[in-house]
XYZ file of C-alpha atoms in Angstrom:
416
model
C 33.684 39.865 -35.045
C 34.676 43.359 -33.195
C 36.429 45.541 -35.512
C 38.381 48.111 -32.759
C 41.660 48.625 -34.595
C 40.480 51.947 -35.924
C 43.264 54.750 -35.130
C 40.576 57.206 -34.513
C 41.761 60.613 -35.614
C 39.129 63.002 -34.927
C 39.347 62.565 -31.706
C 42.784 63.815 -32.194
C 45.050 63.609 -29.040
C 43.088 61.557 -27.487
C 43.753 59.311 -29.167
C 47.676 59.744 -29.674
C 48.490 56.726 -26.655
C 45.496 54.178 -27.523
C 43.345 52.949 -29.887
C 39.655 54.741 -30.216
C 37.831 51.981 -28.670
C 39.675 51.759 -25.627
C 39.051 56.106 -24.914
C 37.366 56.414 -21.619
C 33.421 57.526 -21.468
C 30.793 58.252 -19.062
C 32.766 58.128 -15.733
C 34.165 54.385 -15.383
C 33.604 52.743 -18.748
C 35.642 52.699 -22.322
C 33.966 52.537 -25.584
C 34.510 49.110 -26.594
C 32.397 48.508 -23.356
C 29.369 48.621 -25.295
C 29.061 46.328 -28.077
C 31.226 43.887 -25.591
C 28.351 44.214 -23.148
C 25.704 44.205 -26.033
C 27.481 40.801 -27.323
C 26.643 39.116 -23.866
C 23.375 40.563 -22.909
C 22.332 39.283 -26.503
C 23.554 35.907 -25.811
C 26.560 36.333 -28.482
C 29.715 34.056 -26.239
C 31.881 33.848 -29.287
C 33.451 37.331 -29.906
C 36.975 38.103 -31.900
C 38.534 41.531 -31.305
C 40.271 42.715 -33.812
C 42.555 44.698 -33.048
C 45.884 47.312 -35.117
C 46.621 50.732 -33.769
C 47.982 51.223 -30.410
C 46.274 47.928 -28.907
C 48.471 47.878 -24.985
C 45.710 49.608 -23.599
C 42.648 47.822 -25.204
C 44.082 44.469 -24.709
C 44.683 44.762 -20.835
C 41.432 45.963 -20.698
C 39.684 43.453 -22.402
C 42.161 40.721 -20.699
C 40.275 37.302 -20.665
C 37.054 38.723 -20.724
C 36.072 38.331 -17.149
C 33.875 41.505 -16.628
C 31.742 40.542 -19.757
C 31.665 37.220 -18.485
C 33.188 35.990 -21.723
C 36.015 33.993 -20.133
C 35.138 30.869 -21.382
C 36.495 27.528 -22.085
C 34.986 27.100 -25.658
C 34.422 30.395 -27.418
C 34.731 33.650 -24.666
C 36.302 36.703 -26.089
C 39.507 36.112 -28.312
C 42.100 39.280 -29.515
C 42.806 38.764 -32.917
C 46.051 41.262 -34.196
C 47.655 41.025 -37.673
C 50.066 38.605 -37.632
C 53.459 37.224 -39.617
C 52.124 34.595 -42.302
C 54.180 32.332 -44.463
C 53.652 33.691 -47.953
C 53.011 37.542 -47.026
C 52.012 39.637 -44.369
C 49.873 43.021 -43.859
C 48.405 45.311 -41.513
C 44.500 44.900 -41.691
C 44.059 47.759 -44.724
C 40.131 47.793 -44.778
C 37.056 46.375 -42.483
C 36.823 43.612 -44.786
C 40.240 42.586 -44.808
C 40.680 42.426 -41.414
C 37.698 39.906 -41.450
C 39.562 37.815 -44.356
C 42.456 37.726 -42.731
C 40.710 36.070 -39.736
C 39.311 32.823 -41.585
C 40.872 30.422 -39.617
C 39.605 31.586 -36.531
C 35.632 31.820 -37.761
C 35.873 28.690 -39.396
C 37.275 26.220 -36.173
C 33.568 27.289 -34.473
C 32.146 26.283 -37.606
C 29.332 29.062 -37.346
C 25.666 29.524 -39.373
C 26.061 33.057 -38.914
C 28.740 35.994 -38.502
C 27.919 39.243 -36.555
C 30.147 42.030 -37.438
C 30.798 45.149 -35.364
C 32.512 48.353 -34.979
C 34.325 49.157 -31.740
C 33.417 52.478 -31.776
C 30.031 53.045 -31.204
C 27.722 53.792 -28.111
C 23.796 51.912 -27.781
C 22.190 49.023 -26.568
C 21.149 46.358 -29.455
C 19.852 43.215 -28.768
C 21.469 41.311 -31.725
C 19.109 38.291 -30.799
C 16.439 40.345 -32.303
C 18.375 41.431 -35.649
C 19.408 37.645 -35.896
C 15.475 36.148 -35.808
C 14.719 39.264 -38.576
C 17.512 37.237 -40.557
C 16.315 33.966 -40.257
C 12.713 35.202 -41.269
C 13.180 37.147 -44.113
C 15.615 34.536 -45.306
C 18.089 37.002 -45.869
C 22.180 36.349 -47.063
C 23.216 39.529 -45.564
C 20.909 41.667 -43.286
C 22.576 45.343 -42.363
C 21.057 47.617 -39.119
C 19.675 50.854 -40.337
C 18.144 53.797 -38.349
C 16.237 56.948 -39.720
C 17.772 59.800 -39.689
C 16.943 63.453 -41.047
C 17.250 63.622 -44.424
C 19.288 66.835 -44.290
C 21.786 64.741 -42.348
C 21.524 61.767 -44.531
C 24.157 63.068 -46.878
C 26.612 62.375 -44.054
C 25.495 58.324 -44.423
C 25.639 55.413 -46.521
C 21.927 54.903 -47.301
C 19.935 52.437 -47.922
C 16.610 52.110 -50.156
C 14.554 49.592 -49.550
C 11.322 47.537 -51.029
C 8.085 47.568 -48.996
C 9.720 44.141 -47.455
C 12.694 45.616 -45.978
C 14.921 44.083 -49.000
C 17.489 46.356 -49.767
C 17.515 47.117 -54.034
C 20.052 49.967 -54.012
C 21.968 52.266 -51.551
C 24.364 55.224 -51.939
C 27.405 56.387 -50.262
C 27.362 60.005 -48.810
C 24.513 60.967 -51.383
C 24.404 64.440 -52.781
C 20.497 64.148 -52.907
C 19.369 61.108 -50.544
C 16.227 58.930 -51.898
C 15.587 57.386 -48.365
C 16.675 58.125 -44.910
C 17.926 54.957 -43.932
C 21.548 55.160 -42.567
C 23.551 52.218 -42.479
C 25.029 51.855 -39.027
C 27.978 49.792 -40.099
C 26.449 46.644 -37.930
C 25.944 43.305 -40.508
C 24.729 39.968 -40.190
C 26.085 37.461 -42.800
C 24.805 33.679 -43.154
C 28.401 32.523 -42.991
C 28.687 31.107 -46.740
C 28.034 33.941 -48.578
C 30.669 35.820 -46.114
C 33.027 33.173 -46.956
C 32.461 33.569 -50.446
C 32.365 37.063 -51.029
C 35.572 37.656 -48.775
C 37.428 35.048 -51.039
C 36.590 36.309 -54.495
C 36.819 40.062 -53.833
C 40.398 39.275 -51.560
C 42.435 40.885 -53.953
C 40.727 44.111 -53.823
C 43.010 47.342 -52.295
C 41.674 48.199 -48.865
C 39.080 45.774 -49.569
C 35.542 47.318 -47.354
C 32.214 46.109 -46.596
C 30.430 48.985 -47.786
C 32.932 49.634 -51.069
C 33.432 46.253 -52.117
C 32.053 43.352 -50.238
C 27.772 44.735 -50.042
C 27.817 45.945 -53.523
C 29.337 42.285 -54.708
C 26.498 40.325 -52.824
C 24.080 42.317 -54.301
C 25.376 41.878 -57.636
C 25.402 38.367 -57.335
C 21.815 38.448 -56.825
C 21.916 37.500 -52.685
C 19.268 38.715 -50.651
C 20.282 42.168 -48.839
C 17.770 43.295 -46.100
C 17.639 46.176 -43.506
C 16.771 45.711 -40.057
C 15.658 48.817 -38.453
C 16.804 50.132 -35.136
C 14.948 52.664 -33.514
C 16.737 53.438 -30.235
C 20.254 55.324 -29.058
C 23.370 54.810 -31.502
C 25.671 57.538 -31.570
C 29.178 57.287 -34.059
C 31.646 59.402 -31.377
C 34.117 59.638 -34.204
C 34.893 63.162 -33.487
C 35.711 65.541 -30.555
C 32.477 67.709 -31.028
C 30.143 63.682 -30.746
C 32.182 62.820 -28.165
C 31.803 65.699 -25.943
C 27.609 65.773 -26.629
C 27.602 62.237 -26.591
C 28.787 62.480 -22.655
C 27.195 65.661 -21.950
C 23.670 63.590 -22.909
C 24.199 60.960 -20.213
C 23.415 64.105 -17.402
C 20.856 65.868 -19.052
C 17.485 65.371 -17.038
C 16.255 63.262 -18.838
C 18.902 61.136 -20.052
C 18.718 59.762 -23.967
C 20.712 57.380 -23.376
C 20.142 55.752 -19.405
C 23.528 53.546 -18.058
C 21.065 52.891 -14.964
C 18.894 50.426 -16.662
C 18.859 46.973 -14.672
C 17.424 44.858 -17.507
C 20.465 46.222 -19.707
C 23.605 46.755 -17.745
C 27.113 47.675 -19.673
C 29.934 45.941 -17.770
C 33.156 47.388 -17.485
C 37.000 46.610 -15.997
C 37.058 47.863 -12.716
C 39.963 48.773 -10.761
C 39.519 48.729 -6.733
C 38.686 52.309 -5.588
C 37.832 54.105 -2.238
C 34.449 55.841 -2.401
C 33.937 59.129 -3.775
C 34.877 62.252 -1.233
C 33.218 65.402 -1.391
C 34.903 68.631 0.919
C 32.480 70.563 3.203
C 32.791 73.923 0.623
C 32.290 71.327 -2.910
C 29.313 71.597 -4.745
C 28.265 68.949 -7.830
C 25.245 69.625 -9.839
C 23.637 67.031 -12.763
C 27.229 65.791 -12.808
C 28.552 61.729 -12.942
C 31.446 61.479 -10.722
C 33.440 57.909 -10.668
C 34.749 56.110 -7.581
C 37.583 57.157 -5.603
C 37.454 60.732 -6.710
C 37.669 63.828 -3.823
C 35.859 66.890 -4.816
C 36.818 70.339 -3.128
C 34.983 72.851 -5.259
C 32.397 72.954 -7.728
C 31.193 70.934 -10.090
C 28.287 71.325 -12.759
C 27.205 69.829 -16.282
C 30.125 67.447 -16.629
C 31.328 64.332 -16.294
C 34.722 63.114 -13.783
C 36.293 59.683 -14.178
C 37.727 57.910 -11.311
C 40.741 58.998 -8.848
C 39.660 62.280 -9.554
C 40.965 65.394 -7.566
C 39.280 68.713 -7.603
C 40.930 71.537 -5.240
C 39.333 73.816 -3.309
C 37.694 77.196 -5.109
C 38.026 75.244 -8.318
C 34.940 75.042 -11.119
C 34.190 72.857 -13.495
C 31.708 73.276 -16.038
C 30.645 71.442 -19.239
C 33.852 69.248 -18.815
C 35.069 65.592 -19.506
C 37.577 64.803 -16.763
C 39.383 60.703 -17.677
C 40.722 59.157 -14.415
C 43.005 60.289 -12.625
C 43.074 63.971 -12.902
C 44.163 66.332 -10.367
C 43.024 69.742 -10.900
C 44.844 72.732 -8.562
C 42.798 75.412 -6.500
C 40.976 78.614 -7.558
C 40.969 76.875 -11.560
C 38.406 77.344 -13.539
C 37.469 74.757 -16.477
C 34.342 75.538 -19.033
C 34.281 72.811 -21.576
C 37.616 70.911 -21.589
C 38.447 67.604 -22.660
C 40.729 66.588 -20.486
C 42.583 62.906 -21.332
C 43.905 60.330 -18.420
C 45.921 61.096 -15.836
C 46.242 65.134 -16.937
C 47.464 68.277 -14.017
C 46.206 71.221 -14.175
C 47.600 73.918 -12.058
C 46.227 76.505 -9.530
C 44.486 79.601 -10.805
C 44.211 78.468 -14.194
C 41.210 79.907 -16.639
C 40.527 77.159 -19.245
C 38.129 78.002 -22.534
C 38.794 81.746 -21.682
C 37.790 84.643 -24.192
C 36.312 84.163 -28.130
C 36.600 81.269 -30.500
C 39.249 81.212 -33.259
C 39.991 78.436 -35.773
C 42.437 75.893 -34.237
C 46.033 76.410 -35.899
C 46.312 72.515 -36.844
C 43.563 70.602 -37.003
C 40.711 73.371 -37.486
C 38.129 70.268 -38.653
C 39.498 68.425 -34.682
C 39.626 71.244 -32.397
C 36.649 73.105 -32.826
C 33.315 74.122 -31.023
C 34.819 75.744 -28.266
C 36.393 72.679 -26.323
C 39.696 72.901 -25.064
C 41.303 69.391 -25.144
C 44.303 67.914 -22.893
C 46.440 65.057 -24.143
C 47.001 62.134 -21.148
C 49.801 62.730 -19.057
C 50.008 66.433 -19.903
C 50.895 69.194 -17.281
C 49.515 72.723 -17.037
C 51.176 75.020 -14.604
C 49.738 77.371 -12.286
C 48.334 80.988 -13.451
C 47.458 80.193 -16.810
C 44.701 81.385 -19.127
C 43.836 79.351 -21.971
C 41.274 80.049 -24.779
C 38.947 78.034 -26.906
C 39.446 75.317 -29.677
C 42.994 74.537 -28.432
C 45.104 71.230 -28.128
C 47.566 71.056 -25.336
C 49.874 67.836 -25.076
C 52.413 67.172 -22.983
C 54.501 68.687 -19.724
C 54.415 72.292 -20.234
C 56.254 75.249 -18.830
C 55.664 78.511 -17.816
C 57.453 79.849 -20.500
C 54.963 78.041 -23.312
C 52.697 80.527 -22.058
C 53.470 83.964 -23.676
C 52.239 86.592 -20.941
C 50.748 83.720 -18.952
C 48.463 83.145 -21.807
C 47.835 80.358 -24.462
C 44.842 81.870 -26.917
C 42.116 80.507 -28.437
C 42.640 78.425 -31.580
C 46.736 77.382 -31.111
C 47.928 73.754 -30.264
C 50.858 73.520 -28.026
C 52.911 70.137 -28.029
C 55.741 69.204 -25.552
C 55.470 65.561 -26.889
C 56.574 63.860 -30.124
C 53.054 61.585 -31.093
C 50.326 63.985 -30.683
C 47.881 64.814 -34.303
């Protein structure tokens, strides 16, 4: 069970058209592409996604499930939205909710076991593995865990453990951590217990695993274990991950490698023409997607497909979504720029100091400048750090030709 109906707000505008999971990463792919892809390479053919908030985008992507070779007769990929019921109806109002809500649909495969997911996460886990741990330790619930620093551990639900891996107490967000465990918000449930614990604890407000539904198994005596996960996971819940968590797939040595044969991540793929590169372009430590034309320069960043880069043009440090056509003579250091966004000619993007974004300070921050999809920039602009542009722009949103660092600028109704 795929939970990907999260909203997603700290990625702010990007995610004002679609739903978190369905945001575009590393060139070609979308988020949700990796626990989809994990689900198959780990032999999981049964997979509900549930979806809420904005779904258009994430369900044509997902479609039938082709790509992750989930189109199947009996079991494949299934969406699973909230949905009009006799006696009452609600939006999905916590992870364990949604799961409650969705019975009907675990129940007609009749399953041992229940894998649960977030949409919204980026590694390569062979569930197989975390499933045998279950069935060996004997466990009613078994939760993924990685070690983290303990100075960061405040920022986790953590888990303290026996010397068998049995789980005998865990805090939320602890002031003062006792272990270093972070729960990574991945569970395995023998199917029963789920059942049960769903049922009795369905009345609860906003009803969550980690609130409600672990701290009822445990006091109800079921076994709670951690299996522990030692490779790439990164939460891109906010701007700042996002942006590092793309900038890491072109270091030199990357953390996390998409070129692995043994361990590929599958993706919806539209037809494209190959990539162009002009006789004056220049692309350094860089992934560039099919079908994009490159005039100028390129370093440190990563450019989706149908890309177009003009002539004179630099980009540096930047996340470029399909479809973008940048002018000539531009310069870009560090922008987020969303789907199918125009930028001008002789425009300076992440210009001059930081300053504290206007709106959403805790959003915008780090120095990115961010571009909602569909957005225009016109030519001659200068634009600072930390801002949030969404939305066709004129000249005349640019006092002096200038935006500075630290404002948000909307043409649009939607944007946060």
């Amino acid at each position: 069970m795929l939970l990907a109906g999260g909203q997603g707000s700290r990625l702010g505008v990007l995610t004002a058209m679609m739903a978190k999971p369905a945001v575009a990463f590393g060139g070609k792919y979308r988020i949700i592409d990796f626990p989809l892809s994990n689900c198959i390479n780990s032999g999981v053919d049964t997979v509900g996604v549930l979806t809420q908030y904005q779904p258009l985008r994430l369900n044509s992507h997902i479609g039938i499930g082709i790509p992750w070779d989930l189109d199947r007769n009996i079991g494949g990929v299934t969406v699973l939205p909230p949905y009009e019921k006799m006696n009452n109806t609600e939006w999905y109002t916590g992870t364990a909710n949604a799961i409650y809500q969705n019975m009907q649909y675990m129940e007609s495969y009749h399953p041992d076991y229940v894998l649960i997911l977030s949409g919204d996460h980026i590694y390569k886990m062979d569930y197989e593995m975390m499933l045998s741990y279950h069935k060996s330790s004997g466990a009613d619930v078994t939760i993924a865990v990685m070690p983290v620093a303990m100075e960061e551990a405040k920022r986790f639900g953590i888990m303290i453990t026996d010397e068998n891996g049995r789980i005998v107490d865990f805090e939320e967000k602890p002031e003062h951590p006792r272990s270093n465990l972070a729960s990574m918000g991945i569970y395995i449930f023998s199917f029963d217990v789920l059942k049960r614990a769903l049922t009795k604890n369905a009345s609860q407000s906003g009803l969550d695993f980690g609130k409600h539904i672990i701290p009822w198994c445990r006091d109800e005596g079921y076994g709670l274990f951690a299996w522990q996960f030692e490779g790439y996971w990164k939460d891109v819940g906010t701007l700042t991950s996002y942006w590092q968590a793309n900038m890491e797939l072109i270091d030199i040595v990357p953390e996390f490698n998409l070129y692995e044969e043994y361990w590929k991540i599958y993706t919806k793929s539209l037809p494209q023409p190959p990539q162009y590169f002009g006789p004056d372009s220049a692309i350094e430590r860089s992934i560039v997607g099919e079908g994009s034309e490159i005039y100028g320069e390129v370093y440190h960043s990563v450019i989706g497909c149908g890309v177009r880069i003009g002539a004179g043009t630099v980009v540096r440090d930047s996340i470029l979504m399909n479809d973008c056509v940048i002018g000539e003579r531009s310069t870009l250091d560090r922008v987020i720029a969303a789907e199918g966004v125009t930028i001008g000619s002789d425009v300076r993007m992440g210009d001059g100091e930081e300053q504290v974004n206007e709106t959403g300070p805790q959003i915008y921050r780090d120095g990115l400048c961010t571009v909602g999809e569909q957005s225009l920039i016109p030519d001659g602009v200068t634009i600072g750090k930390n801002v949030m542009i969404f939305g066709a722009t004129l000249p005349t949103d640019y006092p002096d030709g200038h935006l500075a660092s630290g404002k948000t600028l909307i043409r649009n109704q939607g944007a946060s």
